[in-house]
Amino acid sequence: MSIADTPSFSLRDRHLRLDPHAEAFVQDPYAAYARLHEAARAVYWEDYGMWCLAGFEEVNRALRDRRLGRQLPAGGTLYDAPHLKDFAAVEANSMLELEPPAHTRLRTLVNRAFVSRQVERLRPRIAALCHRLIDGFEADGEADLLPAYATPVPITIIAEMLGVPVEMGPQLLEWSHRMVAMYMHGRTRAVEEAANEAARAFAAFIRDCAAERRARPGDDLLSLLVAARESGDRLTEDELVSSTILLLNAGHEATVHQLGNAVATLLAQGGDPRRFFSTPQATAATVEECLRFDPPLHMFTRHAYEAVEVAEGVRLKPGETVGLMLGAANCDPRAFEQPRAFLPARGDQKNVSFGAGIHFCIGAPLARLELQVALDVLFARLPALRLAEAPRYRDTYHFHGLERLLCRW
């Protein structure tokens, strides 16, 4: 039974009642999205208390509309409670939460490390890492590929790029998970306190790393940010800390989910998975379809800076928030033929999984490369790979990823 056929789903006059924690929705949000595409491409999602957009055109347009942005109007904050002081300090200087000119200055500083030609140089290193990881579990004949493969690939690469100790990977993951829990629906006081503690510890760690880079600069991104800090007013100490935390968190969190989702998707197609990676072009197309078909981020928000119509008959007032349903947009039948068919060679290939506009994911070239290499190597090394159990998704909307990925070969 799909969520659209249960009491947890109700849609009347563009008002949606849909519990994002309902099991049927967690395991298959696309059934609900299909109902929205049929009945209302923009809905007031009562569980979130805001208008949400489900259509590809509407979401893509909103991502690019400069009348909408990430930074709260009039310098407001979502995290003004005393027990969120440290988390708020990190968020306040994150380029993800800022608009021009501050956003432009920060993004310009770090962008050079993530352009495609720079990232492409990492291909041999990523491949070597993937082979080493598979060497470690191949003889077992079975593994949960999330901790064994999908997690260490991106966390190792982003740590090496930034120049922080790779052996800190498990601790970085713990801090990251506690911080991103703040973006989930229905967070509790305990979640908030855990996120604040993680932000405080994470920031202290980055400040210590930055101090080491001042004394002993290296050929890494953190050294570049430290040099920018030392050159004057281009980067404050707080901006350096927030930018580094953002890059570490964003550099692995979504890619872990996408890699797990992609493996499950490809195995569900049946046959020899190596056929999806027969050429570099086929590999790239396969990754793009994985990004569209089952993306790792399903909800992103924007704040209105002035009165703006975000969909037919939906006009936001200044200060109001709109939810952009990226996962729904990627399976809009107005934008894609057979939207729930996995077709890497489709002629209408596009997605909003990395966003769009000035906040388009700065790490998109790196994420694409990691996915291309990690999937290609995995199926080349383990062509008999199969699911040992039906994959189950975690109750973490708006992040969309598996609880585990137990496979045999």
mmCIF file of C-alpha atoms in Angstrom:
data_model
loop_
_atom_site.group_PDB
_atom_site.id
_atom_site.type_symbol
_atom_site.label_atom_id
_atom_site.label_comp_id
_atom_site.label_asym_id
_atom_site.label_seq_id
_atom_site.Cartn_x
_atom_site.Cartn_y
_atom_site.Cartn_z
ATOM 1 C CA MET A 1 0.000 0.000 0.000
ATOM 2 C CA SER A 2 1.369 3.438 -0.911
ATOM 3 C CA ILE A 3 1.232 6.415 1.434
ATOM 4 C CA ALA A 4 -1.350 8.032 -0.856
ATOM 5 C CA ASP A 5 -3.783 5.246 0.065
ATOM 6 C CA THR A 6 -3.414 5.538 3.860
ATOM 7 C CA PRO A 7 -4.982 7.805 6.506
ATOM 8 C CA SER A 8 -1.585 9.566 6.800
ATOM 9 C CA PHE A 9 -2.200 11.285 3.441
ATOM 10 C CA SER A 10 -4.859 13.931 2.910
ATOM 11 C CA LEU A 11 -5.044 16.566 0.185
ATOM 12 C CA ARG A 12 -7.909 19.060 0.060
ATOM 13 C CA ASP A 13 -7.893 22.460 -1.614
ATOM 14 C CA ARG A 14 -4.116 22.319 -1.954
ATOM 15 C CA HIS A 15 -3.730 21.714 1.797
ATOM 16 C CA LEU A 16 -1.639 18.610 2.437
ATOM 17 C CA ARG A 17 -1.629 16.514 5.568
ATOM 18 C CA LEU A 18 1.245 14.076 5.259
ATOM 19 C CA ASP A 19 3.323 12.883 8.183
ATOM 20 C CA PRO A 20 6.946 12.834 6.911
ATOM 21 C CA HIS A 21 7.666 10.097 9.464
ATOM 22 C CA ALA A 22 4.908 7.757 8.205
ATOM 23 C CA GLU A 23 6.550 4.440 7.340
ATOM 24 C CA ALA A 24 4.971 4.168 3.902
ATOM 25 C CA PHE A 25 6.208 7.650 2.997
ATOM 26 C CA VAL A 26 9.706 7.044 4.370
ATOM 27 C CA GLN A 27 10.063 3.904 2.257
ATOM 28 C CA ASP A 28 8.435 5.308 -0.914
ATOM 29 C CA PRO A 29 7.898 9.070 -1.090
ATOM 30 C CA TYR A 30 7.441 8.879 -4.855
ATOM 31 C CA ALA A 31 3.890 7.530 -4.609
ATOM 32 C CA ALA A 32 2.879 10.651 -2.695
ATOM 33 C CA TYR A 33 4.750 12.843 -5.171
ATOM 34 C CA ALA A 34 2.798 11.268 -8.023
ATOM 35 C CA ARG A 35 -0.457 12.237 -6.339
ATOM 36 C CA LEU A 36 0.763 15.791 -5.908
ATOM 37 C CA HIS A 37 1.715 16.038 -9.576
ATOM 38 C CA GLU A 38 -1.781 14.924 -10.518
ATOM 39 C CA ALA A 39 -3.666 17.162 -8.104
ATOM 40 C CA ALA A 40 -1.581 20.116 -6.898
ATOM 41 C CA ARG A 41 1.953 21.061 -7.925
ATOM 42 C CA ALA A 42 2.086 23.526 -5.025
ATOM 43 C CA VAL A 43 0.626 22.578 -1.644
ATOM 44 C CA TYR A 44 0.442 24.027 1.828
ATOM 45 C CA TRP A 45 2.081 21.210 3.784
ATOM 46 C CA GLU A 46 0.398 21.568 7.154
ATOM 47 C CA ASP A 47 2.894 19.349 8.956
ATOM 48 C CA TYR A 48 5.621 21.856 8.033
ATOM 49 C CA GLY A 49 3.484 24.984 8.132
ATOM 50 C CA MET A 50 4.606 26.305 4.759
ATOM 51 C CA TRP A 51 3.895 26.212 1.036
ATOM 52 C CA CYS A 52 5.871 23.567 -0.834
ATOM 53 C CA LEU A 53 6.563 23.198 -4.542
ATOM 54 C CA ALA A 54 6.537 19.769 -6.206
ATOM 55 C CA GLY A 55 6.833 20.597 -9.921
ATOM 56 C CA PHE A 56 10.173 20.676 -11.736
ATOM 57 C CA GLU A 57 9.559 24.034 -13.400
ATOM 58 C CA GLU A 58 8.376 25.638 -10.176
ATOM 59 C CA VAL A 59 11.277 24.306 -8.107
ATOM 60 C CA ASN A 60 13.899 25.145 -10.727
ATOM 61 C CA ARG A 61 12.527 28.669 -11.077
ATOM 62 C CA ALA A 62 12.427 29.239 -7.323
ATOM 63 C CA LEU A 63 16.036 28.087 -6.926
ATOM 64 C CA ARG A 64 17.110 30.813 -9.365
ATOM 65 C CA ASP A 65 14.768 33.597 -8.191
ATOM 66 C CA ARG A 66 16.784 36.301 -6.414
ATOM 67 C CA ARG A 67 13.638 37.424 -4.596
ATOM 68 C CA LEU A 68 14.049 34.216 -2.623
ATOM 69 C CA GLY A 69 17.126 33.304 -0.614
ATOM 70 C CA ARG A 70 18.667 31.297 2.173
ATOM 71 C CA GLN A 71 19.486 34.166 4.523
ATOM 72 C CA LEU A 72 16.654 35.239 6.783
ATOM 73 C CA PRO A 73 15.377 38.763 6.038
ATOM 74 C CA ALA A 74 16.436 41.610 8.320
ATOM 75 C CA GLY A 75 19.252 39.614 9.865
ATOM 76 C CA GLY A 76 16.955 37.213 11.694
ATOM 77 C CA THR A 77 17.972 33.770 12.873
ATOM 78 C CA LEU A 78 16.238 30.435 13.222
ATOM 79 C CA TYR A 79 18.450 29.515 16.149
ATOM 80 C CA ASP A 80 18.244 32.311 18.727
ATOM 81 C CA ALA A 81 17.762 30.109 21.811
ATOM 82 C CA PRO A 82 20.660 30.200 24.318
ATOM 83 C CA HIS A 83 21.159 26.424 24.115
ATOM 84 C CA LEU A 84 21.838 26.787 20.359
ATOM 85 C CA LYS A 85 24.496 29.492 20.636
ATOM 86 C CA ASP A 86 27.358 27.443 19.175
ATOM 87 C CA PHE A 87 25.278 25.917 16.390
ATOM 88 C CA ALA A 88 23.936 29.366 15.477
ATOM 89 C CA ALA A 89 27.478 30.754 15.318
ATOM 90 C CA VAL A 90 28.484 28.143 12.753
ATOM 91 C CA GLU A 91 25.315 28.666 10.708
ATOM 92 C CA ALA A 92 25.632 32.461 10.758
ATOM 93 C CA ASN A 93 28.872 32.384 8.770
ATOM 94 C CA SER A 94 28.097 29.481 6.433
ATOM 95 C CA MET A 95 28.032 30.380 2.747
ATOM 96 C CA LEU A 96 25.022 28.088 2.420
ATOM 97 C CA GLU A 97 23.036 30.439 4.639
ATOM 98 C CA LEU A 98 24.312 33.748 3.218
ATOM 99 C CA GLU A 99 23.434 35.919 0.238
ATOM 100 C CA PRO A 100 25.578 38.349 -1.785
ATOM 101 C CA PRO A 101 27.888 40.081 -1.201
ATOM 102 C CA ALA A 102 29.063 37.868 1.692
ATOM 103 C CA HIS A 103 28.092 34.681 -0.166
ATOM 104 C CA THR A 104 29.944 35.757 -3.308
ATOM 105 C CA ARG A 105 33.147 36.528 -1.389
ATOM 106 C CA LEU A 106 33.171 33.190 0.455
ATOM 107 C CA ARG A 107 32.220 31.096 -2.563
ATOM 108 C CA THR A 108 34.898 32.718 -4.721
ATOM 109 C CA LEU A 109 37.545 31.759 -2.180
ATOM 110 C CA VAL A 110 36.749 28.054 -2.172
ATOM 111 C CA ASN A 111 35.423 27.582 -5.699
ATOM 112 C CA ARG A 112 38.816 27.130 -7.334
ATOM 113 C CA ALA A 113 39.339 23.858 -5.440
ATOM 114 C CA PHE A 114 36.092 22.374 -6.763
ATOM 115 C CA VAL A 115 36.062 23.277 -10.445
ATOM 116 C CA SER A 116 35.906 20.247 -12.732
ATOM 117 C CA ARG A 117 39.478 20.430 -14.033
ATOM 118 C CA GLN A 118 40.865 20.491 -10.479
ATOM 119 C CA VAL A 119 38.587 17.719 -9.267
ATOM 120 C CA GLU A 120 39.386 15.460 -12.242
ATOM 121 C CA ARG A 121 42.955 15.161 -10.953
ATOM 122 C CA LEU A 122 41.554 13.178 -8.041
ATOM 123 C CA ARG A 123 40.259 10.340 -10.236
ATOM 124 C CA PRO A 124 43.300 8.034 -9.722
ATOM 125 C CA ARG A 125 43.268 8.671 -5.964
ATOM 126 C CA ILE A 126 39.536 7.895 -5.693
ATOM 127 C CA ALA A 127 39.957 4.719 -7.747
ATOM 128 C CA ALA A 128 42.862 3.552 -5.588
ATOM 129 C CA LEU A 129 40.838 4.168 -2.442
ATOM 130 C CA CYS A 130 37.868 2.230 -3.831
ATOM 131 C CA HIS A 131 40.049 -0.746 -4.719
ATOM 132 C CA ARG A 132 41.688 -0.706 -1.282
ATOM 133 C CA LEU A 133 38.318 -0.687 0.463
ATOM 134 C CA ILE A 134 37.042 -3.602 -1.644
ATOM 135 C CA ASP A 135 40.288 -5.483 -0.962
ATOM 136 C CA GLY A 136 39.371 -5.245 2.705
ATOM 137 C CA PHE A 137 35.996 -6.972 2.464
ATOM 138 C CA GLU A 138 35.917 -8.896 -0.844
ATOM 139 C CA ALA A 139 36.900 -12.215 0.727
ATOM 140 C CA ASP A 140 34.025 -11.996 3.233
ATOM 141 C CA GLY A 141 31.422 -12.500 0.512
ATOM 142 C CA GLU A 142 29.051 -10.155 2.341
ATOM 143 C CA ALA A 143 29.132 -6.604 3.682
ATOM 144 C CA ASP A 144 27.005 -3.652 4.632
ATOM 145 C CA LEU A 145 28.261 -1.349 1.898
ATOM 146 C CA LEU A 146 27.223 1.838 3.685
ATOM 147 C CA PRO A 147 29.945 1.752 6.378
ATOM 148 C CA ALA A 148 32.297 -0.455 4.349
ATOM 149 C CA TYR A 149 32.286 1.552 1.119
ATOM 150 C CA ALA A 150 29.786 4.388 0.647
ATOM 151 C CA THR A 151 30.888 6.271 3.778
ATOM 152 C CA PRO A 152 34.701 6.066 3.692
ATOM 153 C CA VAL A 153 35.021 7.081 0.043
ATOM 154 C CA PRO A 154 33.710 10.667 0.330
ATOM 155 C CA ILE A 155 34.833 11.317 3.928
ATOM 156 C CA THR A 156 38.405 10.274 3.103
ATOM 157 C CA ILE A 157 38.580 12.383 -0.050
ATOM 158 C CA ILE A 158 37.149 15.567 1.478
ATOM 159 C CA ALA A 159 39.375 15.206 4.550
ATOM 160 C CA GLU A 160 42.434 14.856 2.320
ATOM 161 C CA MET A 161 41.379 17.837 0.198
ATOM 162 C CA LEU A 162 40.949 20.020 3.259
ATOM 163 C CA GLY A 163 44.053 18.728 4.983
ATOM 164 C CA VAL A 164 42.464 17.437 8.184
ATOM 165 C CA PRO A 165 43.475 14.071 9.680
ATOM 166 C CA VAL A 166 41.742 11.258 7.836
ATOM 167 C CA GLU A 167 41.807 9.155 11.001
ATOM 168 C CA MET A 168 39.366 11.679 12.460
ATOM 169 C CA GLY A 169 36.761 10.393 9.975
ATOM 170 C CA PRO A 170 34.524 8.614 12.521
ATOM 171 C CA GLN A 171 34.482 11.661 14.792
ATOM 172 C CA LEU A 172 33.748 14.005 11.881
ATOM 173 C CA LEU A 173 30.851 11.739 10.912
ATOM 174 C CA GLU A 174 29.430 11.808 14.426
ATOM 175 C CA TRP A 175 29.588 15.600 14.603
ATOM 176 C CA SER A 176 28.070 15.904 11.144
ATOM 177 C CA HIS A 177 25.171 13.543 11.870
ATOM 178 C CA ARG A 178 24.317 15.408 15.064
ATOM 179 C CA MET A 179 24.379 18.764 13.270
ATOM 180 C CA VAL A 180 22.306 17.788 10.241
ATOM 181 C CA ALA A 181 19.666 16.336 12.577
ATOM 182 C CA MET A 182 18.709 19.980 13.147
ATOM 183 C CA TYR A 183 17.166 20.105 9.679
ATOM 184 C CA MET A 184 14.779 17.218 10.282
ATOM 185 C CA HIS A 185 11.064 17.583 10.951
ATOM 186 C CA GLY A 186 10.013 17.422 14.596
ATOM 187 C CA ARG A 187 13.421 17.809 16.224
ATOM 188 C CA THR A 188 13.517 17.651 20.023
ATOM 189 C CA ARG A 189 15.375 19.624 22.689
ATOM 190 C CA ALA A 190 17.763 16.676 23.057
ATOM 191 C CA VAL A 191 18.539 16.812 19.322
ATOM 192 C CA GLU A 192 19.186 20.551 19.564
ATOM 193 C CA GLU A 193 21.516 20.197 22.537
ATOM 194 C CA ALA A 194 23.423 17.388 20.821
ATOM 195 C CA ALA A 195 23.796 19.499 17.665
ATOM 196 C CA ASN A 196 25.032 22.481 19.664
ATOM 197 C CA GLU A 197 27.594 20.357 21.485
ATOM 198 C CA ALA A 198 28.762 18.903 18.171
ATOM 199 C CA ALA A 199 29.065 22.378 16.619
ATOM 200 C CA ARG A 200 31.132 23.584 19.579
ATOM 201 C CA ALA A 201 33.509 20.606 19.412
ATOM 202 C CA PHE A 202 33.720 20.724 15.612
ATOM 203 C CA ALA A 203 34.557 24.441 15.637
ATOM 204 C CA ALA A 204 37.271 23.949 18.262
ATOM 205 C CA PHE A 205 38.783 21.152 16.172
ATOM 206 C CA ILE A 206 38.857 23.322 13.044
ATOM 207 C CA ARG A 207 40.442 26.218 14.945
ATOM 208 C CA ASP A 208 43.208 23.876 16.112
ATOM 209 C CA CYS A 209 43.732 22.593 12.562
ATOM 210 C CA ALA A 210 43.861 26.164 11.260
ATOM 211 C CA ALA A 211 46.491 27.071 13.853
ATOM 212 C CA GLU A 212 48.634 24.163 12.650
ATOM 213 C CA ARG A 213 48.252 25.324 9.040
ATOM 214 C CA ARG A 214 49.403 28.828 9.986
ATOM 215 C CA ALA A 215 52.570 27.324 11.439
ATOM 216 C CA ARG A 216 53.031 24.738 8.684
ATOM 217 C CA PRO A 217 51.099 25.587 5.504
ATOM 218 C CA GLY A 218 50.388 22.744 3.126
ATOM 219 C CA ASP A 219 48.976 22.128 -0.346
ATOM 220 C CA ASP A 220 45.387 21.820 0.847
ATOM 221 C CA LEU A 221 42.165 23.794 1.003
ATOM 222 C CA LEU A 222 42.429 24.664 4.685
ATOM 223 C CA SER A 223 45.841 26.231 4.068
ATOM 224 C CA LEU A 224 44.252 28.255 1.260
ATOM 225 C CA LEU A 225 41.515 29.476 3.602
ATOM 226 C CA VAL A 226 44.050 30.304 6.308
ATOM 227 C CA ALA A 227 46.086 32.309 3.783
ATOM 228 C CA ALA A 228 42.939 34.217 2.834
ATOM 229 C CA ARG A 229 42.327 34.915 6.521
ATOM 230 C CA GLU A 230 45.859 36.216 6.942
ATOM 231 C CA SER A 231 45.615 38.497 3.899
ATOM 232 C CA GLY A 232 43.196 40.897 5.554
ATOM 233 C CA ASP A 233 39.444 41.230 5.649
ATOM 234 C CA ARG A 234 38.669 38.646 2.970
ATOM 235 C CA LEU A 235 37.891 35.914 5.474
ATOM 236 C CA THR A 236 37.246 36.198 9.191
ATOM 237 C CA GLU A 237 38.182 33.476 11.648
ATOM 238 C CA ASP A 238 34.516 32.587 12.148
ATOM 239 C CA GLU A 239 33.984 32.415 8.386
ATOM 240 C CA LEU A 240 36.987 30.120 8.056
ATOM 241 C CA VAL A 241 35.559 27.771 10.692
ATOM 242 C CA SER A 242 32.041 27.767 9.230
ATOM 243 C CA SER A 243 33.266 27.286 5.668
ATOM 244 C CA THR A 244 35.451 24.336 6.628
ATOM 245 C CA ILE A 245 32.664 22.656 8.613
ATOM 246 C CA LEU A 246 30.253 23.174 5.704
ATOM 247 C CA LEU A 247 32.686 21.656 3.220
ATOM 248 C CA LEU A 248 33.368 18.660 5.450
ATOM 249 C CA ASN A 249 29.683 18.023 6.139
ATOM 250 C CA ALA A 250 28.420 18.685 2.621
ATOM 251 C CA GLY A 251 31.437 16.874 1.162
ATOM 252 C CA HIS A 252 30.263 13.522 2.434
ATOM 253 C CA GLU A 253 26.727 13.573 3.879
ATOM 254 C CA ALA A 254 24.767 13.666 0.610
ATOM 255 C CA THR A 255 27.286 11.569 -1.337
ATOM 256 C CA VAL A 256 27.060 8.708 1.171
ATOM 257 C CA HIS A 257 23.272 8.614 0.731
ATOM 258 C CA GLN A 258 23.462 8.954 -3.037
ATOM 259 C CA LEU A 259 26.024 6.196 -3.394
ATOM 260 C CA GLY A 260 23.898 3.828 -1.317
ATOM 261 C CA ASN A 261 20.708 4.778 -3.159
ATOM 262 C CA ALA A 262 22.467 4.332 -6.509
ATOM 263 C CA VAL A 263 23.713 0.817 -5.698
ATOM 264 C CA ALA A 264 20.214 -0.227 -4.632
ATOM 265 C CA THR A 265 18.719 1.346 -7.758
ATOM 266 C CA LEU A 266 21.149 -0.333 -10.135
ATOM 267 C CA LEU A 267 20.746 -3.743 -8.538
ATOM 268 C CA ALA A 268 16.966 -3.387 -8.846
ATOM 269 C CA GLN A 269 17.345 -3.171 -12.646
ATOM 270 C CA GLY A 270 18.468 -6.811 -12.892
ATOM 271 C CA GLY A 271 21.016 -8.233 -15.302
ATOM 272 C CA ASP A 272 24.718 -7.451 -15.342
ATOM 273 C CA PRO A 273 25.233 -4.017 -13.729
ATOM 274 C CA ARG A 274 28.475 -3.559 -15.652
ATOM 275 C CA ARG A 275 26.410 -2.674 -18.721
ATOM 276 C CA PHE A 276 25.771 0.750 -17.181
ATOM 277 C CA PHE A 277 29.516 1.499 -17.174
ATOM 278 C CA SER A 278 30.605 0.305 -20.620
ATOM 279 C CA THR A 279 32.065 3.688 -21.598
ATOM 280 C CA PRO A 280 32.886 6.939 -19.774
ATOM 281 C CA GLN A 281 29.838 8.483 -21.425
ATOM 282 C CA ALA A 282 27.597 5.649 -20.231
ATOM 283 C CA THR A 283 29.020 5.978 -16.727
ATOM 284 C CA ALA A 284 28.324 9.708 -16.624
ATOM 285 C CA ALA A 285 24.778 9.202 -17.927
ATOM 286 C CA THR A 286 24.143 6.475 -15.363
ATOM 287 C CA VAL A 287 25.227 8.726 -12.515
ATOM 288 C CA GLU A 288 22.998 11.544 -13.756
ATOM 289 C CA GLU A 289 20.019 9.198 -13.867
ATOM 290 C CA CYS A 290 20.815 7.951 -10.354
ATOM 291 C CA LEU A 291 20.860 11.563 -9.180
ATOM 292 C CA ARG A 292 17.461 12.137 -10.754
ATOM 293 C CA PHE A 293 15.839 8.821 -9.890
ATOM 294 C CA ASP A 294 16.543 8.620 -6.140
ATOM 295 C CA PRO A 295 18.373 11.708 -4.864
ATOM 296 C CA PRO A 296 19.731 12.137 -1.336
ATOM 297 C CA LEU A 297 18.104 15.495 -0.556
ATOM 298 C CA HIS A 298 14.355 15.901 -0.926
ATOM 299 C CA MET A 299 13.604 19.246 0.726
ATOM 300 C CA PHE A 300 15.333 22.604 0.692
ATOM 301 C CA THR A 301 13.905 25.941 1.810
ATOM 302 C CA ARG A 302 13.976 29.553 0.679
ATOM 303 C CA HIS A 303 12.821 32.756 2.371
ATOM 304 C CA ALA A 304 10.909 35.476 0.502
ATOM 305 C CA TYR A 305 12.554 38.920 0.483
ATOM 306 C CA GLU A 306 9.536 40.548 -1.117
ATOM 307 C CA ALA A 307 6.058 39.542 -2.215
ATOM 308 C CA VAL A 308 6.559 36.865 -4.877
ATOM 309 C CA GLU A 309 4.347 34.405 -6.712
ATOM 310 C CA VAL A 310 6.084 31.010 -6.542
ATOM 311 C CA ALA A 311 3.349 29.028 -8.296
ATOM 312 C CA GLU A 312 -0.004 29.706 -9.875
ATOM 313 C CA GLY A 313 -2.163 31.231 -7.162
ATOM 314 C CA VAL A 314 0.541 30.963 -4.477
ATOM 315 C CA ARG A 315 1.933 34.319 -3.418
ATOM 316 C CA LEU A 316 4.387 34.577 -0.530
ATOM 317 C CA LYS A 317 4.609 37.561 1.761
ATOM 318 C CA PRO A 318 8.023 38.985 2.697
ATOM 319 C CA GLY A 319 9.595 36.809 5.364
ATOM 320 C CA GLU A 320 7.595 33.669 4.540
ATOM 321 C CA THR A 321 9.321 30.365 3.772
ATOM 322 C CA VAL A 322 8.751 28.021 0.853
ATOM 323 C CA GLY A 323 9.796 24.372 0.684
ATOM 324 C CA LEU A 324 11.352 23.104 -2.534
ATOM 325 C CA MET A 325 10.690 19.384 -2.953
ATOM 326 C CA LEU A 326 13.717 18.333 -4.980
ATOM 327 C CA GLY A 327 12.823 14.644 -5.013
ATOM 328 C CA ALA A 328 9.337 15.421 -6.283
ATOM 329 C CA ALA A 329 10.618 17.804 -8.939
ATOM 330 C CA ASN A 330 12.928 15.111 -10.298
ATOM 331 C CA CYS A 331 9.993 12.806 -11.084
ATOM 332 C CA ASP A 332 7.571 15.365 -12.495
ATOM 333 C CA PRO A 333 5.739 13.816 -15.493
ATOM 334 C CA ARG A 334 5.574 17.248 -17.150
ATOM 335 C CA ALA A 335 9.366 17.331 -17.219
ATOM 336 C CA PHE A 336 10.203 13.655 -17.767
ATOM 337 C CA GLU A 337 8.765 10.838 -19.852
ATOM 338 C CA GLN A 338 8.262 7.741 -17.728
ATOM 339 C CA PRO A 339 9.572 9.550 -14.648
ATOM 340 C CA ARG A 340 9.751 6.410 -12.495
ATOM 341 C CA ALA A 341 11.595 4.391 -15.113
ATOM 342 C CA PHE A 342 15.388 4.206 -14.790
ATOM 343 C CA LEU A 343 16.629 5.325 -18.207
ATOM 344 C CA PRO A 344 20.227 6.614 -18.306
ATOM 345 C CA ALA A 345 19.970 7.329 -22.047
ATOM 346 C CA ARG A 346 16.827 9.452 -21.695
ATOM 347 C CA GLY A 347 16.744 12.558 -23.851
ATOM 348 C CA ASP A 348 15.191 14.684 -21.114
ATOM 349 C CA GLN A 349 18.032 14.123 -18.637
ATOM 350 C CA LYS A 350 18.191 16.864 -16.013
ATOM 351 C CA ASN A 351 17.740 17.185 -12.262
ATOM 352 C CA VAL A 352 17.700 19.668 -9.404
ATOM 353 C CA SER A 353 19.537 17.379 -6.998
ATOM 354 C CA PHE A 354 22.405 19.869 -6.671
ATOM 355 C CA GLY A 355 20.106 22.883 -6.596
ATOM 356 C CA ALA A 356 20.416 25.748 -9.075
ATOM 357 C CA GLY A 357 21.292 29.423 -9.157
ATOM 358 C CA ILE A 358 23.933 31.008 -6.942
ATOM 359 C CA HIS A 359 23.587 28.252 -4.336
ATOM 360 C CA PHE A 360 24.189 25.433 -6.823
ATOM 361 C CA CYS A 361 26.228 22.841 -4.925
ATOM 362 C CA ILE A 362 29.856 23.884 -5.039
ATOM 363 C CA GLY A 363 30.905 20.261 -4.613
ATOM 364 C CA ALA A 364 28.863 18.898 -7.526
ATOM 365 C CA PRO A 365 31.912 18.098 -9.718
ATOM 366 C CA LEU A 366 33.513 16.191 -6.840
ATOM 367 C CA ALA A 367 30.314 14.301 -5.994
ATOM 368 C CA ARG A 368 29.795 13.314 -9.628
ATOM 369 C CA LEU A 369 33.377 12.081 -9.917
ATOM 370 C CA GLU A 370 33.167 10.074 -6.682
ATOM 371 C CA LEU A 371 29.936 8.444 -7.835
ATOM 372 C CA GLN A 372 31.284 7.638 -11.287
ATOM 373 C CA VAL A 373 34.468 6.054 -9.962
ATOM 374 C CA ALA A 374 32.988 4.311 -6.915
ATOM 375 C CA LEU A 375 30.129 2.689 -8.834
ATOM 376 C CA ASP A 376 32.295 1.667 -11.794
ATOM 377 C CA VAL A 377 34.958 0.092 -9.578
ATOM 378 C CA LEU A 378 32.414 -1.624 -7.330
ATOM 379 C CA PHE A 379 30.585 -3.425 -10.119
ATOM 380 C CA ALA A 380 33.778 -4.187 -12.044
ATOM 381 C CA ARG A 381 35.247 -5.847 -8.967
ATOM 382 C CA LEU A 382 32.020 -7.500 -7.766
ATOM 383 C CA PRO A 383 29.858 -8.192 -10.850
ATOM 384 C CA ALA A 384 27.845 -10.812 -8.924
ATOM 385 C CA LEU A 385 26.863 -8.256 -6.274
ATOM 386 C CA ARG A 386 23.283 -8.678 -5.098
ATOM 387 C CA LEU A 387 21.100 -7.432 -2.268
ATOM 388 C CA ALA A 388 21.034 -9.717 0.760
ATOM 389 C CA GLU A 389 17.852 -8.063 2.019
ATOM 390 C CA ALA A 390 15.359 -5.507 0.785
ATOM 391 C CA PRO A 391 16.822 -2.033 1.323
ATOM 392 C CA ARG A 392 15.076 0.148 3.902
ATOM 393 C CA TYR A 393 15.272 3.930 4.108
ATOM 394 C CA ARG A 394 15.957 5.851 7.302
ATOM 395 C CA ASP A 395 13.305 8.074 8.845
ATOM 396 C CA THR A 396 15.244 11.254 8.075
ATOM 397 C CA TYR A 397 13.206 13.255 5.588
ATOM 398 C CA HIS A 398 14.442 15.579 4.080
ATOM 399 C CA PHE A 399 17.663 13.575 3.764
ATOM 400 C CA HIS A 400 16.798 10.390 1.926
ATOM 401 C CA GLY A 401 19.127 7.471 2.467
ATOM 402 C CA LEU A 402 19.248 3.836 3.468
ATOM 403 C CA GLU A 403 19.538 2.421 6.968
ATOM 404 C CA ARG A 404 21.953 -0.172 5.632
ATOM 405 C CA LEU A 405 22.931 -1.829 2.367
ATOM 406 C CA LEU A 406 23.633 -5.474 3.083
ATOM 407 C CA CYS A 407 24.957 -7.198 -0.047
ATOM 408 C CA ARG A 408 26.450 -10.552 -1.025
ATOM 409 C CA TRP A 409 28.481 -11.697 -4.001
#
